[in-house]
Coordinates of C-alpha atoms in Angstrom, one line a residue:
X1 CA -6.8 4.6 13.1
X2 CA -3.1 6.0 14.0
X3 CA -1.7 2.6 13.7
X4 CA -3.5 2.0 9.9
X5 CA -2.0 5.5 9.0
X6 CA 1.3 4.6 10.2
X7 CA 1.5 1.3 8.4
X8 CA 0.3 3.5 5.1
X9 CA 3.0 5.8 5.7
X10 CA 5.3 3.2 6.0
X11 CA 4.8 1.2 2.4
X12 CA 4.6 4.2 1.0
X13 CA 8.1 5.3 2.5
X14 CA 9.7 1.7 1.7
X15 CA 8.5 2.0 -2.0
X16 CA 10.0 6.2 -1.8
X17 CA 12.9 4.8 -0.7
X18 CA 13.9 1.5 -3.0
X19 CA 12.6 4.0 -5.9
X20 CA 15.5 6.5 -5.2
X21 CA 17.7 3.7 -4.1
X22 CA 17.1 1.7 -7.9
X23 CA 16.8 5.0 -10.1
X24 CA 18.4 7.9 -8.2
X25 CA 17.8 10.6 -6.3
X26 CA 14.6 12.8 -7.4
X27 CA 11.3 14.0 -6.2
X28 CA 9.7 12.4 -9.1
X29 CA 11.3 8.7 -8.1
X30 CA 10.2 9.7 -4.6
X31 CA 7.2 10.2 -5.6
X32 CA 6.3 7.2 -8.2
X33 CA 8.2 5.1 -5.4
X34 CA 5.4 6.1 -2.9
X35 CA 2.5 5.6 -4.8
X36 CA 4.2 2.5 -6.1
X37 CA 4.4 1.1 -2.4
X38 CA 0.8 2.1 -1.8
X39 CA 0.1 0.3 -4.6
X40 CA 1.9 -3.0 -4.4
X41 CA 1.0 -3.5 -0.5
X42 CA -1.9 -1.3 1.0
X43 CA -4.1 -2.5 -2.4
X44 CA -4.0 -6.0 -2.1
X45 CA -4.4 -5.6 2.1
X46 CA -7.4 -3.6 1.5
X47 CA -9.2 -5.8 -1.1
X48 CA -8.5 -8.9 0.8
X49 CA -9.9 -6.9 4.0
X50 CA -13.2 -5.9 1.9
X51 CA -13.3 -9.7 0.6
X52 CA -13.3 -11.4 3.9
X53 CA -15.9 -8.4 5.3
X54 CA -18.3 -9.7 2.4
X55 CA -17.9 -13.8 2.9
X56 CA -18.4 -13.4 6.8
X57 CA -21.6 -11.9 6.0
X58 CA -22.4 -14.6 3.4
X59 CA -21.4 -17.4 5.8
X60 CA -23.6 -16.3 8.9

C-alpha cells in the first residue's frame, strides 16, 4: 500500500515538476502538472490492472 502511494506521489510530482519547468513557476502549473501526471501514467496502469483482473477470471 506504501509503495502504490509512493509511486502515485511520484507521477504526480514528475508531471508538477515538467509543468513548472515548460510554463513557469505557479501553484496553478503545479497543480494542473500533478493531476496531469496522475492522469497520463497512474490511469492507464490502473485500467490495464482492472483489465487483466477481469480476463484472469474469464480464462480460469
Amino acid at each position: 500500500m506504501a509503495g502504490g502511494l509512493a509511486v502515485v506521489f511520484g507521477f504526480a510530482a514528475i508531471g508538477a515538476g515538467h509543468s513548472t519547468y515548460t510554463h513557469g513557476l505557479s501553484l496553478a502549473n503545479l497543480f494542473y502538472g500533478a493531476i496531469a501526471g496522475l492522469l497520463v501514467f497512474c490511469v492507464p496502469i490502473l485500467a490495464f490492472a482492472i483489465l487483466m483482473t477481469i480476463v484472469s477470471k474469464r480464462v480460469r
